[in-house]
Amino acid sequence: MAAGPVDNVILLADCYKSSHYKLYPPGTTTLYAYFESRGGRFPYTVFFGLQYILKRWLCGPVVTRAMVEEAKEVINAVFKRDDVFNEEGWNYLVEHHGGRLPLRVKAVPEGTVVPTKNVLFTVENTDPVVPWVTSFFETLLAQTWYPMTVATNSHVYRQILHHYMDLTHDNTDTLVFYLHDTGYRGVSSVESGALGGAAHLINFKASDTVAGTSLLRKYYHLKTVGGISSRSSEHSTVITWGKEREVDSHRHLLQTYPEGDVGCVCDSYDIWRCLEEDWCGELRDLVLQRGSKGGCIYLGPDSGDPKVVILKCLEILGKTYGTETNTKGYKMLPPYLRITCSEGITHKALWSTLEHLKNHNWSTANTYFGAGAALLQKINRDTQKCAYKVSYVEVGGQGVDVYKQPVTDSGKDSKRGRLSLHHHHHGLYTTQQAGKGDSTKDLLVPVFENGELLMDYTLQDIQERAQTVPNDFDVIRFLEEDRDY
């Protein structure tokens, strides 16, 4: 099976990048660039995904003469002329560097939670003959925006759940299982599913996007799996029995998998009838039997307003199976019954649902959630205003701090000179510009140089850095002020 539609690193850049090597000032020997989140929707970013890009595309000998010939043919055809493609420059990399890229990349350790408007990684050439390589790979390296933004998006879900678990449950020990990634079918590609699915697994351990586990096993030293799932029905496995035999479909699920956890979708037809007559009636003995063996049944409403539907489901089940009051004073169903909902769970939908349950004296721990498009797909590069910009050059032996400052949009002002990232007391981060930082305190560490990976993070490393703590930021205030959902 082919690796993908593009296997040639020279074709991993916007076409116009191929014309830029001629446009820098004569005598340019160094280009230094950086990547940051200039702001955006979330007040911080969970940095993740650069290691995948480096390992997947840039480590080792990655340029060959055959690639140069292929790219020459393509680029000449794109521009309809033969004076654009940098054949000499690419062949120089083959001849003098064995096809390895003379680049140095420094980055904040993956999993670090960094407030926006700070540098996240820097890139510069190590061979003065080919300064243009720094800018050429912007297109590829800037794609770190996607896994980074999903990791951040997922982290905010975790913050919301942490807030309500802390308010309404005895502890937050099982928090990592309360948001399930259900987005595999809704992403743009298998690679998107793998990157987004892996990013979610920094914060949670529940997922059906198994591609995320595959990526973590290959690129982040995961030995087992990143996220778990349960045997579950879907509408097709229910409606094929017919409306009159809906209860038989549920019974079949319970009898086919008689022990452990199972999930069952209940809204194929009339969820209220299904709960009251089937799960609280005909199937009650099977529910109790499973509970006596330590198993749990997750009953799923996947339509309607989550806060209204979930509350009514809890009330119906609580009336039949009873409830207990936890140490925080909130109601809990028996441990063998839970509600799961994956319909339209945005940050604000989750917030409104959990607030509604709290106000009706139900603990958050009764309900598990799933997120699909809102988690993996409803984002773009502008969600966090990600940008890759050149900030320092050396021309004729002289170093110059450079920047952009468009008069029409101050939000696109760029940073100047060589940069370093510093962490101060009370969680404050600052980016020092123009080479003024203290190199001994710089949080940016060398991760790649001349084709070699210098840091090789594990998923466990990343998860530990990204741990949620109660004072991360005021998540409720963020939701109140958020205008995107």
mmCIF file of C-alpha atoms in Angstrom, residues 178-438:
data_model
loop_
_atom_site.group_PDB
_atom_site.id
_atom_site.type_symbol
_atom_site.label_atom_id
_atom_site.label_comp_id
_atom_site.label_asym_id
_atom_site.label_seq_id
_atom_site.Cartn_x
_atom_site.Cartn_y
_atom_site.Cartn_z
ATOM 1 C CA TYR A 178 -15.517 10.772 30.868
ATOM 2 C CA LEU A 179 -15.004 12.127 27.352
ATOM 3 C CA HIS A 180 -14.898 9.586 24.530
ATOM 4 C CA ASP A 181 -13.474 10.423 21.104
ATOM 5 C CA THR A 182 -16.194 9.504 18.592
ATOM 6 C CA GLY A 183 -14.825 11.563 15.710
ATOM 7 C CA TYR A 184 -13.085 9.053 13.424
ATOM 8 C CA ARG A 185 -15.842 8.942 10.805
ATOM 9 C CA GLY A 186 -16.150 12.715 10.740
ATOM 10 C CA VAL A 187 -12.561 13.769 10.038
ATOM 11 C CA SER A 188 -11.098 14.677 6.675
ATOM 12 C CA SER A 189 -8.685 11.732 6.418
ATOM 13 C CA VAL A 190 -7.138 8.776 8.223
ATOM 14 C CA GLU A 191 -4.107 10.943 9.060
ATOM 15 C CA SER A 192 -6.369 13.599 10.575
ATOM 16 C CA GLY A 193 -8.046 10.899 12.636
ATOM 17 C CA ALA A 194 -4.669 9.601 13.796
ATOM 18 C CA LEU A 195 -3.308 13.037 14.712
ATOM 19 C CA GLY A 196 -6.506 14.296 16.324
ATOM 20 C CA GLY A 197 -7.169 10.994 18.042
ATOM 21 C CA ALA A 198 -3.646 10.954 19.477
ATOM 22 C CA ALA A 199 -3.976 14.552 20.660
ATOM 23 C CA HIS A 200 -7.163 13.708 22.576
ATOM 24 C CA LEU A 201 -5.382 10.846 24.327
ATOM 25 C CA ILE A 202 -3.077 13.312 26.018
ATOM 26 C CA ASN A 203 -6.031 14.316 28.188
ATOM 27 C CA PHE A 204 -8.374 11.300 28.227
ATOM 28 C CA LYS A 205 -8.224 7.506 28.008
ATOM 29 C CA ALA A 206 -11.481 6.825 26.156
ATOM 30 C CA SER A 207 -11.638 6.649 22.368
ATOM 31 C CA ASP A 208 -13.036 4.847 19.360
ATOM 32 C CA THR A 209 -10.550 6.566 17.047
ATOM 33 C CA VAL A 210 -8.114 3.691 17.133
ATOM 34 C CA ALA A 211 -5.885 5.449 14.589
ATOM 35 C CA GLY A 212 -4.793 7.713 17.431
ATOM 36 C CA THR A 213 -3.396 4.721 19.285
ATOM 37 C CA SER A 214 -1.667 3.548 16.096
ATOM 38 C CA LEU A 215 0.103 6.894 15.727
ATOM 39 C CA LEU A 216 1.164 6.937 19.371
ATOM 40 C CA ARG A 217 2.539 3.404 19.123
ATOM 41 C CA LYS A 218 4.589 4.324 16.058
ATOM 42 C CA TYR A 219 5.807 7.799 16.966
ATOM 43 C CA TYR A 220 5.467 8.218 20.762
ATOM 44 C CA HIS A 221 6.573 4.877 22.244
ATOM 45 C CA LEU A 222 3.140 3.725 23.414
ATOM 46 C CA LYS A 223 3.331 0.014 24.217
ATOM 47 C CA THR A 224 -0.345 -0.882 24.647
ATOM 48 C CA VAL A 225 -3.287 1.375 23.736
ATOM 49 C CA GLY A 226 -4.020 5.000 24.445
ATOM 50 C CA GLY A 227 -7.774 4.767 24.835
ATOM 51 C CA ILE A 228 -10.297 2.103 25.721
ATOM 52 C CA SER A 229 -13.835 1.442 24.495
ATOM 53 C CA SER A 230 -16.788 -0.853 25.267
ATOM 54 C CA ARG A 231 -18.780 -3.329 23.244
ATOM 55 C CA SER A 232 -21.752 -1.296 22.106
ATOM 56 C CA SER A 233 -24.771 -1.383 19.854
ATOM 57 C CA GLU A 234 -25.589 1.225 17.227
ATOM 58 C CA HIS A 235 -28.807 2.069 15.436
ATOM 59 C CA SER A 236 -28.147 -0.457 12.674
ATOM 60 C CA THR A 237 -27.873 -3.310 15.181
ATOM 61 C CA VAL A 238 -31.157 -2.233 16.760
ATOM 62 C CA ILE A 239 -33.380 -1.320 13.813
ATOM 63 C CA THR A 240 -32.540 -4.495 11.872
ATOM 64 C CA TRP A 241 -34.655 -6.296 14.482
ATOM 65 C CA GLY A 242 -37.614 -4.040 13.634
ATOM 66 C CA LYS A 243 -39.504 -1.579 15.795
ATOM 67 C CA GLU A 244 -41.718 -4.231 17.426
ATOM 68 C CA ARG A 245 -38.669 -6.278 18.459
ATOM 69 C CA GLU A 246 -36.514 -3.476 19.811
ATOM 70 C CA VAL A 247 -36.391 -5.096 23.243
ATOM 71 C CA ASP A 248 -35.108 -8.309 21.635
ATOM 72 C CA SER A 249 -32.152 -6.393 20.163
ATOM 73 C CA HIS A 250 -31.214 -5.148 23.634
ATOM 74 C CA ARG A 251 -31.671 -8.575 25.198
ATOM 75 C CA HIS A 252 -29.509 -10.089 22.473
ATOM 76 C CA LEU A 253 -26.739 -7.616 23.288
ATOM 77 C CA LEU A 254 -26.851 -8.540 26.967
ATOM 78 C CA GLN A 255 -26.900 -12.274 26.267
ATOM 79 C CA THR A 256 -24.195 -12.122 23.587
ATOM 80 C CA TYR A 257 -21.866 -10.273 25.968
ATOM 81 C CA PRO A 258 -23.077 -11.518 29.364
ATOM 82 C CA GLU A 259 -20.336 -9.994 31.518
ATOM 83 C CA GLY A 260 -18.468 -6.725 31.776
ATOM 84 C CA ASP A 261 -19.412 -3.336 30.374
ATOM 85 C CA VAL A 262 -21.668 -2.789 27.361
ATOM 86 C CA GLY A 263 -23.211 0.256 25.722
ATOM 87 C CA CYS A 264 -26.679 0.405 24.250
ATOM 88 C CA VAL A 265 -28.233 3.086 22.070
ATOM 89 C CA CYS A 266 -31.828 3.622 23.178
ATOM 90 C CA ASP A 267 -33.308 6.337 20.982
ATOM 91 C CA SER A 268 -33.901 4.469 17.715
ATOM 92 C CA TYR A 269 -37.632 5.012 18.271
ATOM 93 C CA ASP A 270 -39.179 6.138 21.572
ATOM 94 C CA ILE A 271 -36.479 6.420 24.209
ATOM 95 C CA TRP A 272 -38.956 6.988 27.036
ATOM 96 C CA ARG A 273 -40.851 3.804 26.229
ATOM 97 C CA CYS A 274 -37.548 1.974 25.771
ATOM 98 C CA LEU A 275 -36.305 2.979 29.223
ATOM 99 C CA GLU A 276 -39.581 2.546 31.114
ATOM 100 C CA GLU A 277 -40.818 -0.690 29.531
ATOM 101 C CA ASP A 278 -37.637 -2.420 28.363
ATOM 102 C CA TRP A 279 -34.791 -1.415 30.682
ATOM 103 C CA CYS A 280 -36.933 -0.825 33.754
ATOM 104 C CA GLY A 281 -39.259 -3.714 32.921
ATOM 105 C CA GLU A 282 -38.485 -6.778 30.803
ATOM 106 C CA LEU A 283 -34.698 -6.423 31.036
ATOM 107 C CA ARG A 284 -34.485 -5.481 34.715
ATOM 108 C CA ASP A 285 -33.377 -8.920 35.919
ATOM 109 C CA LEU A 286 -30.606 -9.040 33.305
ATOM 110 C CA VAL A 287 -29.458 -5.591 34.403
ATOM 111 C CA LEU A 288 -29.305 -6.688 38.038
ATOM 112 C CA GLN A 289 -27.507 -9.909 37.136
ATOM 113 C CA ARG A 290 -24.818 -7.981 35.289
ATOM 114 C CA GLY A 291 -24.486 -5.589 38.184
ATOM 115 C CA SER A 292 -23.964 -8.475 40.594
ATOM 116 C CA LYS A 293 -20.976 -9.524 38.472
ATOM 117 C CA GLY A 294 -19.452 -6.039 38.474
ATOM 118 C CA GLY A 295 -20.484 -5.022 34.968
ATOM 119 C CA CYS A 296 -22.003 -1.715 33.894
ATOM 120 C CA ILE A 297 -24.556 -0.855 31.195
ATOM 121 C CA TYR A 298 -24.207 2.510 29.475
ATOM 122 C CA LEU A 299 -27.547 3.613 28.045
ATOM 123 C CA GLY A 300 -27.269 6.129 25.247
ATOM 124 C CA PRO A 301 -29.586 8.906 24.119
ATOM 125 C CA ASP A 302 -28.114 10.366 20.918
ATOM 126 C CA SER A 303 -30.818 12.836 19.938
ATOM 127 C CA GLY A 304 -32.533 15.839 21.447
ATOM 128 C CA ASP A 305 -31.291 18.522 23.816
ATOM 129 C CA PRO A 306 -28.656 16.761 25.974
ATOM 130 C CA LYS A 307 -29.443 18.559 29.214
ATOM 131 C CA VAL A 308 -33.169 17.849 28.959
ATOM 132 C CA VAL A 309 -32.886 14.276 27.697
ATOM 133 C CA ILE A 310 -30.132 13.168 30.083
ATOM 134 C CA LEU A 311 -31.930 14.508 33.133
ATOM 135 C CA LYS A 312 -35.145 12.701 32.214
ATOM 136 C CA CYS A 313 -33.223 9.466 31.589
ATOM 137 C CA LEU A 314 -31.639 9.710 35.034
ATOM 138 C CA GLU A 315 -34.996 10.363 36.679
ATOM 139 C CA ILE A 316 -36.602 7.340 34.973
ATOM 140 C CA LEU A 317 -33.771 4.990 35.894
ATOM 141 C CA GLY A 318 -33.461 6.375 39.417
ATOM 142 C CA LYS A 319 -37.156 5.741 40.086
ATOM 143 C CA THR A 320 -36.801 2.026 39.257
ATOM 144 C CA TYR A 321 -33.275 1.197 40.383
ATOM 145 C CA GLY A 322 -32.926 3.686 43.215
ATOM 146 C CA THR A 323 -30.190 6.193 44.003
ATOM 147 C CA GLU A 324 -27.628 6.900 46.678
ATOM 148 C CA THR A 325 -26.273 10.233 47.841
ATOM 149 C CA ASN A 326 -22.529 10.733 47.599
ATOM 150 C CA THR A 327 -20.312 12.659 50.004
ATOM 151 C CA LYS A 328 -20.917 15.893 48.092
ATOM 152 C CA GLY A 329 -24.680 15.526 48.510
ATOM 153 C CA TYR A 330 -25.526 14.561 44.900
ATOM 154 C CA LYS A 331 -27.526 11.594 43.621
ATOM 155 C CA MET A 332 -25.869 8.575 42.049
ATOM 156 C CA LEU A 333 -27.411 5.705 40.132
ATOM 157 C CA PRO A 334 -26.279 2.203 41.133
ATOM 158 C CA PRO A 335 -22.763 1.525 39.789
ATOM 159 C CA TYR A 336 -24.092 -0.853 37.131
ATOM 160 C CA LEU A 337 -26.043 1.884 35.285
ATOM 161 C CA ARG A 338 -24.763 5.029 33.573
ATOM 162 C CA ILE A 339 -25.932 7.383 30.827
ATOM 163 C CA THR A 340 -23.717 8.133 27.837
ATOM 164 C CA CYS A 341 -24.330 10.910 25.313
ATOM 165 C CA SER A 342 -22.361 11.785 22.172
ATOM 166 C CA GLU A 343 -24.791 14.079 20.396
ATOM 167 C CA GLY A 344 -23.687 17.665 19.797
ATOM 168 C CA ILE A 345 -21.346 17.800 22.792
ATOM 169 C CA THR A 346 -19.567 21.097 22.321
ATOM 170 C CA HIS A 347 -17.929 22.843 25.254
ATOM 171 C CA LYS A 348 -21.033 24.909 25.888
ATOM 172 C CA ALA A 349 -23.380 21.937 25.513
ATOM 173 C CA LEU A 350 -21.308 20.029 28.068
ATOM 174 C CA TRP A 351 -21.284 23.029 30.396
ATOM 175 C CA SER A 352 -25.034 23.626 30.184
ATOM 176 C CA THR A 353 -25.776 19.919 30.664
ATOM 177 C CA LEU A 354 -23.576 19.498 33.716
ATOM 178 C CA GLU A 355 -24.853 22.727 35.249
ATOM 179 C CA HIS A 356 -28.436 21.539 34.649
ATOM 180 C CA LEU A 357 -27.732 18.171 36.293
ATOM 181 C CA LYS A 358 -26.034 19.862 39.238
ATOM 182 C CA ASN A 359 -29.010 22.144 39.730
ATOM 183 C CA HIS A 360 -31.256 19.059 39.845
ATOM 184 C CA ASN A 361 -28.992 17.380 42.395
ATOM 185 C CA TRP A 362 -27.412 14.786 40.069
ATOM 186 C CA SER A 363 -23.684 14.097 40.095
ATOM 187 C CA THR A 364 -21.665 14.511 36.907
ATOM 188 C CA ALA A 365 -20.311 10.995 37.517
ATOM 189 C CA ASN A 366 -23.605 9.466 36.328
ATOM 190 C CA THR A 367 -22.988 10.540 32.757
ATOM 191 C CA TYR A 368 -20.265 9.836 30.215
ATOM 192 C CA PHE A 369 -19.900 11.917 27.070
ATOM 193 C CA GLY A 370 -18.536 11.589 23.569
ATOM 194 C CA ALA A 371 -17.421 14.262 21.112
ATOM 195 C CA GLY A 372 -16.795 13.888 17.401
ATOM 196 C CA ALA A 373 -16.791 16.805 14.983
ATOM 197 C CA ALA A 374 -16.637 19.350 17.800
ATOM 198 C CA LEU A 375 -13.483 17.671 19.075
ATOM 199 C CA LEU A 376 -11.551 16.774 15.913
ATOM 200 C CA GLN A 377 -13.008 18.783 13.047
ATOM 201 C CA LYS A 378 -14.637 22.029 14.150
ATOM 202 C CA ILE A 379 -11.297 23.844 14.289
ATOM 203 C CA ASN A 380 -8.863 25.393 11.840
ATOM 204 C CA ARG A 381 -5.482 27.134 11.839
ATOM 205 C CA ASP A 382 -7.156 30.375 12.893
ATOM 206 C CA THR A 383 -8.739 28.799 15.969
ATOM 207 C CA GLN A 384 -5.470 29.573 17.726
ATOM 208 C CA LYS A 385 -4.186 32.000 15.067
ATOM 209 C CA CYS A 386 -1.123 29.873 14.429
ATOM 210 C CA ALA A 387 1.693 31.467 12.452
ATOM 211 C CA TYR A 388 5.219 30.653 11.272
ATOM 212 C CA LYS A 389 7.340 33.776 10.655
ATOM 213 C CA VAL A 390 10.948 34.696 9.927
ATOM 214 C CA SER A 391 12.313 36.956 12.695
ATOM 215 C CA TYR A 392 16.075 37.050 12.169
ATOM 216 C CA VAL A 393 18.433 36.972 9.193
ATOM 217 C CA GLU A 394 22.147 37.257 8.564
ATOM 218 C CA VAL A 395 23.143 39.087 5.400
ATOM 219 C CA GLY A 396 26.748 39.759 4.476
ATOM 220 C CA GLY A 397 27.873 38.691 7.934
ATOM 221 C CA GLN A 398 25.500 41.061 9.722
ATOM 222 C CA GLY A 399 22.625 39.880 11.915
ATOM 223 C CA VAL A 400 19.319 41.737 11.502
ATOM 224 C CA ASP A 401 16.133 41.423 13.562
ATOM 225 C CA VAL A 402 13.176 41.413 11.156
ATOM 226 C CA TYR A 403 9.417 41.543 11.655
ATOM 227 C CA LYS A 404 6.090 42.333 10.019
ATOM 228 C CA GLN A 405 3.776 45.069 11.274
ATOM 229 C CA PRO A 406 0.756 45.498 8.990
ATOM 230 C CA VAL A 407 -0.939 48.836 9.568
ATOM 231 C CA THR A 408 -4.315 47.236 8.810
ATOM 232 C CA ASP A 409 -4.136 44.496 11.454
ATOM 233 C CA SER A 410 -2.000 44.815 14.584
ATOM 234 C CA GLY A 411 -2.978 41.256 15.529
ATOM 235 C CA LYS A 412 -0.603 40.059 12.812
ATOM 236 C CA ASP A 413 2.444 41.857 14.199
ATOM 237 C CA SER A 414 5.307 39.388 14.407
ATOM 238 C CA LYS A 415 8.142 38.926 16.856
ATOM 239 C CA ARG A 416 11.696 40.165 16.295
ATOM 240 C CA GLY A 417 15.097 38.493 16.394
ATOM 241 C CA ARG A 418 16.146 35.312 18.133
ATOM 242 C CA LEU A 419 13.588 34.196 20.702
ATOM 243 C CA SER A 420 13.547 32.327 23.985
ATOM 244 C CA LEU A 421 10.702 31.182 26.233
ATOM 245 C CA HIS A 422 10.830 31.742 29.987
ATOM 246 C CA HIS A 423 8.636 30.515 32.846
ATOM 247 C CA HIS A 424 8.180 32.733 35.896
ATOM 248 C CA HIS A 425 6.341 32.477 39.182
ATOM 249 C CA HIS A 426 2.553 31.974 39.267
ATOM 250 C CA GLY A 427 2.506 30.235 35.882
ATOM 251 C CA LEU A 428 3.549 33.295 33.870
ATOM 252 C CA TYR A 429 5.336 32.686 30.567
ATOM 253 C CA THR A 430 7.125 35.328 28.524
ATOM 254 C CA THR A 431 8.861 35.287 25.159
ATOM 255 C CA GLN A 432 12.094 37.242 25.116
ATOM 256 C CA GLN A 433 12.831 38.807 21.728
ATOM 257 C CA ALA A 434 15.877 40.152 19.930
ATOM 258 C CA GLY A 435 18.216 37.704 21.658
ATOM 259 C CA LYS A 436 17.669 39.273 25.100
ATOM 260 C CA GLY A 437 16.663 36.067 26.906
ATOM 261 C CA ASP A 438 18.781 34.021 29.288
#
